[in-house]
Short mmCIF file of C-alpha atoms in Angstrom, two decimals:
data_model
loop_
_atom_site.label_atom_id
_atom_site.label_comp_id
_atom_site.label_asym_id
_atom_site.label_seq_id
_atom_site.Cartn_x
_atom_site.Cartn_y
_atom_site.Cartn_z
CA MET Y 1 21.05 -52.66 -177.93
CA SER Y 2 18.31 -52.01 -175.36
CA HIS Y 3 15.40 -53.88 -173.78
CA THR Y 4 11.83 -52.92 -172.93
CA GLU Y 5 8.69 -54.86 -172.16
CA VAL Y 6 6.45 -53.12 -174.72
CA LEU Y 7 7.51 -51.03 -177.72
CA ILE Y 8 4.73 -48.69 -178.91
CA VAL Y 9 5.05 -47.26 -182.42
CA GLY Y 10 3.05 -44.06 -182.88
CA ALA Y 11 2.35 -41.27 -180.37
CA GLY Y 12 -1.18 -40.27 -181.33
CA PRO Y 13 -4.08 -40.66 -178.87
CA THR Y 14 -4.02 -44.46 -179.22
CA GLY Y 15 -0.31 -44.90 -178.48
CA LEU Y 16 -0.35 -42.30 -175.70
CA THR Y 17 -3.34 -43.95 -173.98
CA LEU Y 18 -1.54 -47.29 -174.02
CA ALA Y 19 1.71 -45.75 -172.78
CA CYS Y 20 -0.07 -44.04 -169.87
CA ASP Y 21 -1.91 -47.23 -168.95
CA LEU Y 22 1.19 -49.45 -169.06
CA THR Y 23 3.41 -46.95 -167.25
CA ARG Y 24 1.02 -46.58 -164.33
CA ARG Y 25 0.99 -50.38 -164.06
CA GLY Y 26 4.75 -50.43 -163.71
CA ILE Y 27 5.22 -51.99 -167.15
CA GLY Y 28 8.37 -50.83 -168.94
CA CYS Y 29 7.49 -49.35 -172.31
CA ARG Y 30 8.92 -47.06 -174.97
CA ILE Y 31 6.75 -44.96 -177.27
CA VAL Y 32 8.38 -43.74 -180.48
CA GLU Y 33 7.07 -41.26 -183.04
CA ARG Y 34 8.66 -40.71 -186.45
CA SER Y 35 7.57 -37.05 -186.62
CA PRO Y 36 10.20 -34.74 -185.10
CA ILE Y 37 7.56 -32.63 -183.30
CA PRO Y 38 3.99 -33.09 -182.07
CA GLN Y 39 1.37 -32.77 -184.80
CA ILE Y 40 -0.50 -29.48 -184.94
CA GLY Y 41 -3.70 -30.32 -186.85
CA SER Y 42 -7.08 -30.49 -185.15
CA ARG Y 43 -7.91 -33.79 -186.96
CA GLY Y 44 -10.14 -35.88 -184.66
CA PHE Y 45 -12.43 -33.47 -182.85
CA THR Y 46 -14.75 -35.40 -180.55
CA LEU Y 47 -14.30 -37.30 -177.29
CA LYS Y 48 -17.27 -39.50 -176.44
CA PRO Y 49 -18.52 -40.37 -172.93
CA ARG Y 50 -16.79 -43.76 -172.79
CA SER Y 51 -13.44 -42.25 -173.77
CA LEU Y 52 -13.88 -39.59 -171.08
CA GLU Y 53 -14.41 -42.33 -168.51
CA ILE Y 54 -11.16 -43.93 -169.67
CA LEU Y 55 -9.31 -40.63 -169.40
CA ASP Y 56 -10.80 -40.20 -165.94
CA ASP Y 57 -9.24 -43.51 -164.93
CA LEU Y 58 -5.90 -42.41 -166.37
CA GLY Y 59 -6.02 -39.14 -164.42
CA ALA Y 60 -6.46 -36.83 -167.42
CA ALA Y 61 -10.21 -36.12 -167.57
CA ARG Y 62 -10.24 -32.87 -165.59
CA ARG Y 63 -7.72 -31.29 -167.94
CA ILE Y 64 -9.63 -32.57 -170.96
CA VAL Y 65 -12.91 -31.08 -169.69
CA ALA Y 66 -11.20 -27.73 -169.01
CA ALA Y 67 -9.80 -27.63 -172.56
CA ALA Y 68 -13.00 -28.80 -174.30
CA GLN Y 69 -16.57 -27.64 -174.83
CA VAL Y 70 -19.94 -29.27 -175.30
CA GLN Y 71 -21.01 -28.25 -178.79
CA SER Y 72 -24.74 -28.76 -178.67
CA ARG Y 73 -25.76 -26.38 -181.46
CA THR Y 74 -25.54 -26.88 -185.23
CA ARG Y 75 -26.75 -24.35 -187.81
CA PHE Y 76 -27.67 -25.89 -191.18
CA HIS Y 77 -27.57 -23.69 -194.26
CA LEU Y 78 -28.72 -24.27 -197.83
CA GLY Y 79 -26.47 -21.71 -199.50
CA ARG Y 80 -27.07 -18.32 -197.89
CA PRO Y 81 -30.45 -19.09 -196.26
CA LEU Y 82 -30.50 -20.74 -192.83
CA LEU Y 83 -32.26 -24.08 -193.17
CA PHE Y 84 -32.66 -24.64 -189.42
CA ASP Y 85 -30.88 -24.17 -186.10
CA LEU Y 86 -30.57 -27.45 -184.19
CA ARG Y 87 -30.02 -27.25 -180.44
CA VAL Y 88 -29.74 -30.36 -178.28
CA PRO Y 89 -29.26 -29.23 -174.66
CA PRO Y 90 -26.39 -30.95 -172.85
CA ALA Y 91 -27.41 -33.79 -170.58
CA PRO Y 92 -26.71 -33.20 -166.88
CA PRO Y 93 -24.15 -35.50 -165.24
CA SER Y 94 -25.70 -38.31 -163.22
CA GLU Y 95 -24.46 -40.46 -160.37
CA GLN Y 96 -24.11 -43.41 -162.76
CA ARG Y 97 -22.61 -41.49 -165.71
CA PRO Y 98 -20.48 -38.47 -164.75
CA TYR Y 99 -19.59 -37.73 -168.40
CA PRO Y 100 -22.90 -37.84 -170.31
CA ASN Y 101 -21.95 -35.60 -173.25
CA SER Y 102 -19.48 -35.79 -176.11
CA LEU Y 103 -16.91 -32.99 -175.95
CA ALA Y 104 -15.38 -30.97 -178.76
CA ILE Y 105 -11.60 -30.80 -178.47
CA PRO Y 106 -8.95 -30.79 -181.22
CA GLU Y 107 -6.76 -33.87 -181.39
CA TYR Y 108 -3.58 -31.88 -180.74
CA SER Y 109 -5.00 -30.78 -177.35
CA THR Y 110 -5.91 -34.35 -176.42
CA GLU Y 111 -2.41 -35.50 -177.34
CA ALA Y 112 -0.76 -32.66 -175.38
CA ILE Y 113 -2.74 -33.54 -172.24
CA LEU Y 114 -1.91 -37.23 -172.58
CA ARG Y 115 1.79 -36.42 -173.07
CA GLU Y 116 1.66 -34.30 -169.93
CA ARG Y 117 0.03 -37.16 -168.03
CA LEU Y 118 2.62 -39.62 -169.36
CA THR Y 119 5.41 -37.34 -168.12
CA GLU Y 120 3.81 -37.25 -164.67
CA LEU Y 121 3.76 -41.05 -164.66
CA GLY Y 122 7.46 -41.16 -165.55
CA GLY Y 123 7.35 -41.75 -169.31
CA SER Y 124 8.05 -39.67 -172.40
CA VAL Y 125 7.63 -39.72 -176.18
CA GLU Y 126 10.72 -40.25 -178.34
CA PHE Y 127 10.10 -37.88 -181.26
CA GLY Y 128 12.03 -38.16 -184.51
CA CYS Y 129 12.45 -41.90 -183.98
CA ARG Y 130 11.09 -44.23 -186.66
CA LEU Y 131 10.64 -47.96 -186.87
CA VAL Y 132 12.76 -49.36 -189.69
CA ASP Y 133 12.02 -53.06 -189.36
CA PHE Y 134 11.28 -55.80 -186.83
CA ARG Y 135 11.16 -59.55 -186.49
CA SER Y 136 9.16 -61.57 -184.00
CA ASP Y 137 10.66 -64.68 -182.43
CA ASP Y 138 7.93 -66.69 -180.72
CA ASP Y 139 9.88 -69.91 -180.29
CA SER Y 140 12.94 -68.93 -178.32
CA THR Y 141 13.67 -70.68 -175.04
CA ASP Y 142 13.11 -67.54 -172.98
CA GLY Y 143 9.51 -67.22 -174.17
CA GLY Y 144 10.03 -65.18 -177.32
CA GLU Y 145 10.61 -61.53 -178.14
CA VAL Y 146 10.34 -58.88 -180.81
CA VAL Y 147 13.60 -57.46 -182.14
CA ALA Y 148 13.05 -54.03 -183.68
CA THR Y 149 15.35 -51.64 -185.50
CA LEU Y 150 14.82 -47.94 -184.78
CA GLU Y 151 16.47 -45.01 -186.54
CA ARG Y 152 17.00 -41.45 -185.29
CA ASP Y 153 19.21 -38.81 -186.90
CA GLY Y 154 20.75 -41.45 -189.12
CA VAL Y 155 21.73 -43.66 -186.16
CA THR Y 156 20.11 -47.09 -185.79
CA GLU Y 157 19.32 -48.89 -182.56
CA THR Y 158 18.28 -52.48 -181.87
CA VAL Y 159 15.50 -52.88 -179.31
CA HIS Y 160 14.41 -56.17 -177.75
CA ALA Y 161 10.80 -56.14 -176.50
CA ALA Y 162 8.37 -58.73 -175.20
CA TYR Y 163 5.61 -57.19 -177.35
CA LEU Y 164 5.27 -54.54 -180.06
CA VAL Y 165 2.13 -52.45 -180.66
CA GLY Y 166 1.57 -50.64 -183.94
CA ALA Y 167 -0.43 -47.47 -183.24
CA ASP Y 168 1.10 -45.72 -186.22
CA GLY Y 169 -1.97 -44.68 -188.19
CA GLY Y 170 -3.64 -45.56 -191.45
CA ARG Y 171 -0.33 -45.89 -193.31
CA SER Y 172 1.04 -48.13 -190.58
CA THR Y 173 4.57 -49.41 -191.05
CA VAL Y 174 3.85 -52.19 -188.58
CA ARG Y 175 0.82 -53.42 -190.53
CA ARG Y 176 2.74 -53.37 -193.80
CA ARG Y 177 5.70 -55.24 -192.32
CA LEU Y 178 3.26 -57.89 -191.07
CA GLY Y 179 1.87 -58.22 -194.59
CA LEU Y 180 -1.73 -57.88 -193.41
CA ALA Y 181 -4.45 -56.99 -195.90
CA PHE Y 182 -6.23 -53.70 -195.22
CA SER Y 183 -9.55 -54.80 -196.65
CA GLY Y 184 -12.28 -52.42 -197.74
CA SER Y 185 -12.60 -49.61 -200.22
CA THR Y 186 -11.20 -46.22 -201.18
CA ASP Y 187 -13.42 -43.78 -203.05
CA ASP Y 188 -11.04 -41.57 -205.03
CA GLU Y 189 -13.94 -39.35 -206.07
CA THR Y 190 -14.74 -38.38 -202.48
CA ARG Y 191 -12.17 -35.98 -201.13
CA ALA Y 192 -12.15 -33.01 -198.79
CA LEU Y 193 -9.81 -30.26 -197.69
CA ILE Y 194 -9.46 -29.97 -193.90
CA ALA Y 195 -7.78 -26.96 -192.33
CA ASP Y 196 -7.38 -24.92 -189.15
CA VAL Y 197 -7.72 -21.20 -189.92
CA ASN Y 198 -8.76 -17.93 -188.30
CA VAL Y 199 -12.28 -16.89 -189.28
CA GLU Y 200 -13.71 -13.36 -189.17
CA GLY Y 201 -17.22 -12.20 -189.97
CA LEU Y 202 -19.07 -15.35 -188.87
CA ASP Y 203 -21.59 -14.97 -186.05
CA HIS Y 204 -22.70 -17.64 -183.61
CA HIS Y 205 -19.30 -18.76 -182.38
CA ASP Y 206 -21.02 -21.32 -180.14
CA ALA Y 207 -22.29 -23.36 -183.10
CA VAL Y 208 -21.06 -25.70 -185.79
CA HIS Y 209 -22.06 -24.38 -189.23
CA PHE Y 210 -22.99 -26.89 -191.94
CA TRP Y 211 -23.61 -25.74 -195.53
CA MET Y 212 -25.17 -27.78 -198.33
CA ALA Y 213 -24.32 -26.21 -201.69
CA ASP Y 214 -24.92 -26.76 -205.38
CA GLY Y 215 -23.23 -29.73 -206.98
CA GLY Y 216 -23.54 -31.77 -203.80
CA HIS Y 217 -20.77 -29.81 -202.11
CA VAL Y 218 -20.48 -29.63 -198.32
CA LEU Y 219 -18.81 -27.02 -196.13
CA VAL Y 220 -18.42 -27.36 -192.37
CA LEU Y 221 -17.02 -24.71 -190.03
CA ARG Y 222 -16.43 -25.85 -186.47
CA PRO Y 223 -15.10 -23.49 -183.75
CA ILE Y 224 -12.08 -24.81 -181.85
CA PRO Y 225 -12.69 -24.40 -178.11
CA HIS Y 226 -10.88 -21.53 -176.35
CA ALA Y 227 -9.24 -20.36 -179.59
CA GLN Y 228 -9.81 -17.96 -182.47
CA THR Y 229 -9.23 -20.82 -184.88
CA TRP Y 230 -11.90 -22.85 -186.67
CA GLN Y 231 -11.66 -26.26 -188.27
CA ILE Y 232 -12.96 -26.12 -191.85
CA VAL Y 233 -13.95 -29.11 -193.96
CA ALA Y 234 -14.66 -28.43 -197.64
CA SER Y 235 -15.51 -31.16 -200.12
CA LEU Y 236 -13.36 -31.20 -203.27
CA ALA Y 237 -14.06 -31.85 -206.91
CA PRO Y 238 -11.73 -32.08 -209.93
CA ASP Y 239 -11.70 -29.36 -212.57
CA ALA Y 240 -12.75 -29.85 -216.19
CA ASP Y 241 -9.40 -31.49 -216.97
CA GLY Y 242 -9.74 -33.95 -214.11
CA ASN Y 243 -7.15 -32.23 -211.91
CA TRP Y 244 -7.77 -32.02 -208.17
CA PRO Y 245 -7.16 -28.66 -206.44
CA GLU Y 246 -4.16 -28.19 -204.18
CA ALA Y 247 -4.66 -27.77 -200.45
CA SER Y 248 -4.46 -23.99 -200.16
CA LEU Y 249 -5.97 -21.01 -198.39
CA GLU Y 250 -7.02 -19.60 -201.76
CA TYR Y 251 -9.16 -22.65 -202.53
CA LEU Y 252 -10.77 -22.48 -199.08
CA ARG Y 253 -11.61 -18.81 -199.49
CA GLN Y 254 -13.22 -19.50 -202.87
CA ALA Y 255 -15.17 -22.47 -201.48
CA VAL Y 256 -16.48 -20.46 -198.52
CA THR Y 257 -17.62 -17.57 -200.75
CA GLU Y 258 -19.33 -19.83 -203.29
CA ARG Y 259 -21.01 -22.21 -200.88
CA THR Y 260 -22.19 -19.69 -198.30
CA GLY Y 261 -23.24 -17.02 -200.79
CA ARG Y 262 -21.39 -14.50 -198.62
CA ASP Y 263 -18.30 -12.38 -199.22
CA ASP Y 264 -17.94 -11.09 -195.65
CA ILE Y 265 -16.43 -14.27 -194.13
CA ARG Y 266 -12.64 -13.84 -194.08
CA LEU Y 267 -10.11 -16.63 -193.63
CA THR Y 268 -6.53 -15.91 -192.52
CA ASP Y 269 -3.46 -17.53 -190.98
CA PRO Y 270 -3.89 -21.24 -191.79
CA ALA Y 271 -2.16 -23.31 -189.12
CA TRP Y 272 -2.70 -26.63 -190.89
CA LEU Y 273 -4.10 -27.89 -194.19
CA SER Y 274 -4.61 -31.49 -195.27
CA THR Y 275 -6.44 -33.41 -197.98
CA TRP Y 276 -8.69 -36.29 -196.91
CA ARG Y 277 -9.82 -39.20 -199.08
CA TYR Y 278 -12.69 -41.49 -198.21
CA ASN Y 279 -11.39 -44.82 -196.94
CA LEU Y 280 -13.35 -47.61 -195.30
CA ARG Y 281 -10.84 -50.31 -194.39
CA MET Y 282 -9.84 -52.67 -191.60
CA VAL Y 283 -7.66 -55.68 -190.92
CA ASP Y 284 -9.11 -59.08 -190.10
CA THR Y 285 -6.69 -59.80 -187.27
CA TYR Y 286 -5.37 -57.56 -184.51
CA ARG Y 287 -2.59 -59.87 -183.39
CA VAL Y 288 0.25 -61.69 -185.11
CA GLY Y 289 2.29 -63.46 -182.46
CA ARG Y 290 3.85 -60.78 -180.27
CA VAL Y 291 2.75 -57.88 -182.46
CA PHE Y 292 -0.55 -56.01 -182.14
CA LEU Y 293 -2.35 -53.30 -184.11
CA ALA Y 294 -4.49 -50.57 -182.57
CA GLY Y 295 -6.37 -47.47 -183.71
CA ASP Y 296 -6.11 -46.30 -187.33
CA ALA Y 297 -3.43 -48.92 -187.99
CA ALA Y 298 -6.24 -51.48 -187.69
CA HIS Y 299 -9.27 -49.55 -189.02
CA VAL Y 300 -10.02 -46.31 -190.89
CA HIS Y 301 -13.40 -44.89 -191.82
CA SER Y 302 -15.48 -41.78 -192.42
CA PRO Y 303 -14.94 -38.92 -189.94
CA PHE Y 304 -18.71 -38.54 -189.57
CA GLY Y 305 -19.74 -39.62 -186.10
CA GLY Y 306 -16.38 -38.80 -184.52
CA PHE Y 307 -15.42 -42.44 -183.98
CA GLY Y 308 -11.77 -42.53 -185.04
CA MET Y 309 -9.91 -41.12 -182.04
CA ASN Y 310 -12.37 -42.74 -179.63
CA THR Y 311 -12.10 -46.22 -181.12
CA GLY Y 312 -8.30 -46.02 -180.91
CA ILE Y 313 -8.35 -44.88 -177.27
CA GLN Y 314 -10.69 -47.74 -176.43
CA ASP Y 315 -8.51 -50.25 -178.34
CA ALA Y 316 -5.51 -49.21 -176.26
CA TYR Y 317 -7.43 -49.37 -172.99
CA ASN Y 318 -8.65 -52.89 -173.73
CA LEU Y 319 -5.14 -54.06 -174.57
CA GLY Y 320 -3.31 -52.32 -171.72
CA TRP Y 321 -4.64 -54.25 -168.75
CA LYS Y 322 -4.24 -57.56 -170.55
CA LEU Y 323 -0.60 -56.86 -171.39
CA GLY Y 324 -0.07 -55.83 -167.77
CA LEU Y 325 -1.43 -59.09 -166.34
CA VAL Y 326 0.45 -61.28 -168.81
CA LEU Y 327 3.78 -59.48 -168.33
CA ARG Y 328 3.45 -59.77 -164.55
CA GLY Y 329 2.71 -63.49 -164.75
CA ALA Y 330 -0.86 -63.15 -163.45
CA ALA Y 331 -2.46 -64.46 -166.66
CA ALA Y 332 -1.54 -66.70 -169.58
CA ASP Y 333 -0.47 -65.23 -172.90
CA SER Y 334 -3.75 -66.49 -174.38
CA LEU Y 335 -5.54 -63.67 -172.53
CA LEU Y 336 -4.12 -61.37 -175.21
CA ASP Y 337 -6.18 -63.17 -177.86
CA THR Y 338 -9.30 -61.65 -176.30
CA TYR Y 339 -8.11 -58.21 -177.41
CA GLU Y 340 -9.03 -59.16 -180.95
CA THR Y 341 -12.22 -61.05 -180.12
CA GLU Y 342 -13.55 -58.07 -178.16
CA ARG Y 343 -12.34 -55.14 -180.26
CA LEU Y 344 -12.62 -56.41 -183.83
CA PRO Y 345 -16.47 -56.63 -183.74
CA VAL Y 346 -16.54 -53.08 -182.36
CA ALA Y 347 -14.47 -51.87 -185.34
CA ARG Y 348 -16.83 -53.60 -187.78
CA ALA Y 349 -19.81 -51.88 -186.19
CA VAL Y 350 -18.04 -48.51 -186.17
CA LEU Y 351 -17.17 -48.75 -189.87
CA ALA Y 352 -20.78 -49.51 -190.74
CA GLU Y 353 -22.15 -46.70 -188.56
CA SER Y 354 -19.66 -44.07 -189.76
CA ASP Y 355 -20.49 -44.96 -193.38
CA ARG Y 356 -24.20 -44.66 -192.63
CA ARG Y 357 -23.68 -41.23 -191.06
CA PHE Y 358 -21.57 -40.08 -194.00
CA SER Y 359 -24.34 -41.07 -196.42
CA ALA Y 360 -26.99 -39.32 -194.33
CA ALA Y 361 -24.94 -36.12 -194.12
CA THR Y 362 -24.33 -36.01 -197.89
CA PRO Y 363 -27.74 -36.85 -199.41
CA PRO Y 364 -28.32 -36.82 -203.17
CA ARG Y 365 -29.78 -33.70 -204.76
CA PHE Y 366 -33.21 -35.20 -205.41
CA VAL Y 367 -33.96 -35.28 -201.67
CA ARG Y 368 -32.96 -31.65 -201.09
CA PRO Y 369 -36.58 -30.49 -200.65
CA LEU Y 370 -36.78 -32.83 -197.63
CA LEU Y 371 -33.43 -31.78 -196.15
CA ARG Y 372 -34.88 -29.85 -193.23
CA PHE Y 373 -36.76 -32.90 -191.97
CA ILE Y 374 -34.09 -35.49 -192.82
CA LEU Y 375 -31.13 -33.66 -191.30
CA ARG Y 376 -32.91 -32.33 -188.22
CA SER Y 377 -34.14 -35.79 -187.29
CA PHE Y 378 -30.87 -37.53 -188.12
CA PHE Y 379 -28.50 -35.20 -186.28
CA ALA Y 380 -30.75 -34.91 -183.22
CA ARG Y 381 -30.86 -38.70 -182.92
CA GLN Y 382 -27.12 -38.88 -183.46
CA GLN Y 383 -26.30 -36.40 -180.69
CA ARG Y 384 -28.62 -38.06 -178.21
CA GLY Y 385 -27.46 -41.53 -179.18
CA ASP Y 386 -23.80 -40.66 -178.63
CA ARG Y 387 -24.55 -40.13 -174.95
CA ASN Y 388 -25.08 -43.88 -174.63
CA ASP Y 389 -22.24 -44.84 -176.95
CA HIS Y 390 -20.65 -47.47 -174.72
CA PRO Y 391 -19.52 -50.51 -176.75
CA THR Y 392 -20.25 -53.76 -174.96
CA TYR Y 393 -18.49 -57.11 -174.78
CA ARG Y 394 -21.54 -59.19 -173.86
CA ALA Y 395 -20.60 -61.90 -176.35
CA GLY Y 396 -16.97 -62.02 -175.24
CA THR Y 397 -15.42 -65.03 -173.57
CA LEU Y 398 -14.43 -62.88 -170.56
CA SER Y 399 -18.09 -61.99 -169.85
CA GLN Y 400 -19.94 -64.42 -167.60
CA ASP Y 401 -23.59 -63.56 -167.01
CA LEU Y 402 -25.39 -65.50 -164.30
CA ALA Y 403 -27.99 -62.81 -163.67
CA ASP Y 404 -31.63 -62.37 -164.60
CA ARG Y 405 -31.88 -62.12 -168.38
CA ARG Y 406 -34.40 -59.28 -167.96
CA SER Y 407 -31.81 -57.10 -166.25
CA PRO Y 408 -30.82 -54.05 -168.35
CA LEU Y 409 -27.25 -54.32 -167.03
CA ARG Y 410 -25.34 -57.39 -168.15
CA ALA Y 411 -21.85 -58.84 -168.00
CA GLY Y 412 -19.88 -57.18 -170.77
CA ASP Y 413 -21.41 -53.74 -170.12
CA VAL Y 414 -19.57 -50.75 -168.68
CA ALA Y 415 -19.89 -50.71 -164.89
CA PRO Y 416 -21.93 -47.73 -163.64
CA ASP Y 417 -20.50 -45.13 -161.28
CA GLY Y 418 -22.19 -43.98 -158.08
CA PRO Y 419 -21.67 -42.42 -154.63
CA VAL Y 420 -20.36 -44.59 -151.78
CA ARG Y 421 -18.75 -44.27 -148.37
CA LEU Y 422 -15.66 -46.32 -147.66
CA GLY Y 423 -16.49 -46.77 -143.98
CA THR Y 424 -19.31 -45.39 -141.85
CA ASP Y 425 -17.77 -42.02 -141.02
CA ALA Y 426 -15.98 -41.42 -144.31
CA ALA Y 427 -16.85 -38.73 -146.83
CA LEU Y 428 -18.69 -39.67 -149.99
CA THR Y 429 -16.53 -40.94 -152.83
CA ARG Y 430 -17.25 -42.58 -156.21
CA LEU Y 431 -17.07 -46.13 -157.43
CA PHE Y 432 -14.95 -44.87 -160.34
CA ASP Y 433 -12.36 -43.72 -157.78
CA LEU Y 434 -12.26 -47.24 -156.35
CA PHE Y 435 -12.05 -48.79 -159.81
CA ARG Y 436 -9.13 -46.54 -160.78
CA GLY Y 437 -5.93 -48.51 -161.16
CA PRO Y 438 -4.70 -51.84 -162.51
CA HIS Y 439 -6.83 -54.11 -160.31
CA PHE Y 440 -10.08 -56.04 -160.58
CA THR Y 441 -12.85 -54.91 -158.23
CA VAL Y 442 -15.26 -57.38 -156.57
CA LEU Y 443 -18.58 -56.11 -155.22
CA THR Y 444 -20.79 -58.33 -153.12
CA PHE Y 445 -24.15 -56.90 -152.09
CA GLY Y 446 -25.14 -57.40 -148.48
CA PRO Y 447 -22.97 -58.66 -145.62
CA HIS Y 448 -23.80 -62.36 -145.79
CA ARG Y 449 -21.33 -63.45 -148.50
CA ALA Y 450 -18.72 -60.82 -147.78
CA GLU Y 451 -16.55 -63.11 -145.66
CA THR Y 452 -16.64 -65.89 -148.26
CA VAL Y 453 -15.61 -63.48 -151.00
CA GLN Y 454 -12.85 -61.97 -148.87
CA ARG Y 455 -11.38 -65.42 -148.24
CA ALA Y 456 -11.52 -66.12 -151.98
CA VAL Y 457 -9.52 -63.00 -152.86
CA ASN Y 458 -6.95 -63.24 -150.06
CA GLY Y 459 -3.51 -63.93 -151.46
CA LEU Y 460 -4.20 -62.26 -154.81
CA GLY Y 461 -2.48 -59.07 -153.67
CA ASP Y 462 -2.98 -55.89 -155.67
CA HIS Y 463 -4.66 -57.65 -158.56
CA LEU Y 464 -8.07 -57.71 -156.86
CA HIS Y 465 -9.91 -55.46 -154.38
CA ALA Y 466 -13.11 -56.66 -152.68
CA TYR Y 467 -15.92 -54.66 -151.05
CA ALA Y 468 -19.25 -55.48 -149.44
CA VAL Y 469 -21.91 -52.99 -150.55
CA VAL Y 470 -24.27 -52.45 -147.63
CA ALA Y 471 -27.09 -50.15 -146.59
CA PRO Y 472 -26.47 -47.55 -143.86
CA GLY Y 473 -26.26 -49.27 -140.51
CA GLN Y 474 -25.52 -52.75 -141.85
CA ARG Y 475 -22.41 -54.38 -140.40
CA VAL Y 476 -19.97 -56.66 -142.19
CA PRO Y 477 -17.84 -59.49 -140.78
CA ALA Y 478 -14.42 -58.62 -139.42
CA GLY Y 479 -11.72 -58.56 -142.06
CA THR Y 480 -14.00 -57.36 -144.85
CA THR Y 481 -14.29 -53.85 -146.28
CA ALA Y 482 -17.71 -52.19 -146.27
CA LEU Y 483 -18.94 -49.78 -148.92
CA GLU Y 484 -21.95 -47.90 -147.63
CA ASP Y 485 -24.55 -47.24 -150.32
CA PRO Y 486 -26.17 -44.19 -148.69
CA HIS Y 487 -29.03 -43.68 -151.15
CA GLY Y 488 -29.38 -47.18 -152.60
CA LEU Y 489 -28.19 -45.90 -155.99
CA ILE Y 490 -25.47 -48.53 -156.33
CA ARG Y 491 -27.84 -51.41 -155.68
CA HIS Y 492 -30.36 -49.94 -158.10
CA GLY Y 493 -27.76 -49.14 -160.78
CA TYR Y 494 -26.46 -52.72 -160.77
CA GLY Y 495 -29.91 -54.28 -160.46
CA ALA Y 496 -28.49 -56.08 -157.43
CA ARG Y 497 -30.20 -58.31 -154.93
CA GLU Y 498 -29.00 -59.61 -151.61
CA ASN Y 499 -25.85 -61.71 -152.31
CA THR Y 500 -25.37 -60.43 -155.89
CA LEU Y 501 -21.73 -60.77 -156.95
CA VAL Y 502 -20.09 -58.42 -159.46
CA VAL Y 503 -16.54 -58.49 -160.81
CA VAL Y 504 -15.41 -55.28 -162.54
CA ARG Y 505 -12.44 -55.66 -164.87
CA PRO Y 506 -9.49 -53.24 -164.77
CA ASP Y 507 -10.96 -51.49 -167.84
CA GLY Y 508 -14.25 -50.78 -166.07
CA TYR Y 509 -16.32 -53.47 -167.78
CA ILE Y 510 -18.39 -55.99 -165.85
CA GLY Y 511 -16.76 -59.39 -166.22
CA LEU Y 512 -19.03 -61.40 -163.92
CA LEU Y 513 -22.59 -60.68 -162.80
CA ALA Y 514 -24.29 -63.32 -160.64
CA HIS Y 515 -27.41 -62.97 -158.49
CA ALA Y 516 -27.10 -66.32 -156.71
CA PRO Y 517 -23.43 -67.28 -156.93
CA ALA Y 518 -22.07 -70.59 -155.67
CA ASP Y 519 -19.00 -70.60 -153.44
CA HIS Y 520 -16.77 -71.49 -156.40
CA THR Y 521 -18.20 -68.90 -158.82
CA LEU Y 522 -15.57 -66.24 -158.17
CA HIS Y 523 -12.63 -68.65 -158.38
CA ALA Y 524 -14.05 -70.15 -161.58
CA TYR Y 525 -14.27 -66.71 -163.17
CA LEU Y 526 -10.73 -65.76 -162.15
CA ASP Y 527 -9.52 -69.04 -163.65
CA ARG Y 528 -11.22 -67.94 -166.86
CA ILE Y 529 -9.06 -64.80 -166.82
CA ARG Y 530 -5.89 -66.78 -166.13
CA GLN Y 531 -6.59 -69.33 -168.85
CA PRO Y 532 -9.25 -67.74 -171.10
CA VAL Y 533 -11.11 -69.77 -173.68
CA THR Y 534 -10.95 -67.72 -176.88
CA LEU Y 535 -13.17 -67.90 -179.91
CA ARG Y 536 -11.93 -66.46 -183.20
CA CYS Y 537 -14.25 -64.05 -184.99
#
């Protein structure tokens, strides 16, 4: 029998993000994975700007950027002829958004980097360890616990945990043991073969290749960064007897020859092959007592748009800081209800958008004459739109907006980055560097309210850091910490005025934004965190 504070089931990007976040907060956790070795398939292939900001906070972004590429070129083919070559130049990093572009990186690379980061933080993945069963006791005198049974090499172990998180994918054992409905639809007639193979004879290794072929078939070849391998997606269809083809290199070779109209593209050495079926499903609750669902265990959808891995990472990041505060006694257990109220609407929106993108990328045959115009416009908008793909929690109960309604930045939005000096003679640093960690960050603009804010946060220890954002040459009262805004970019980015008060949550979202705060405003907001009022979706 053993004890841990949080038991995480599943060591994909979702579980690893949560394990890294909890471990750096000093929260005891175990992360178990039923597979005996790390998965090798490319699977999820895109990391969006918001996920990169999260990985920056966790200390993994530099390695991710080094292993990834910006894929800004897509070549669309209608059989052998090239339909058009779409290039959307990468956006340059800005002071407010250091990661403006989505990056192409296979899921196995993202997982390997997160495992490496978890090891640095003092944690590790327990491979070959599966969850057999669990029960949740919410009424015991010591506050309740989850009792789980794990099995490895035929030996079972009983684990007592304060909370259990199911990050174990679309076939989640945790979800099934909870008896939760996975509502939605499965289209058995829409299937695809996905594989990682070596490709020879294909030019333009800097581009994604997208073929539209007869019979409504689709073929996508995507180069894997810094490798000879490509990810291939080929739609499937049953034969005349209604039998579906097996996942094989032979089928892929045939599909490539038929759909490209070329016999000079050679496929060899498949590292991974898998069959995908179209599913659009999600649960209607993310929490049952002391058990939570995250990532594909809670929602699955079309791969178009690259939302899957990103939504799971962002689920975990939203849950991590809340578990940390509750387990350290700094917030009531009811704070954990806001995980569902904030993330479930995001999942609904993602399912709808991924389905829309799937439909746009697989148009019916009667619109084929218009393909050049439809696809060029759609994919260009998609690539540009993903640069601003930052889900918001404006309607959440943890977002308190006391600012001008005309302001483009609101409570519930991601807090912008920007250059600052922590002291007059210090070198320039970034707000994201100051946000990094398990604490809340309070920014007050101008020196006049700095002392009042500092008194309000005294005694809260490491849970809250406060700064007065000032112009060069402005002084702050003794006992307060000045952040020099050398170019006025911070004030402009936050739409701040003199005395504006901003509270940035541990996950980088703005919790409170007030232009003319009363003396009690900060304390009232922190009380909202300690005893949040939750509204069920």
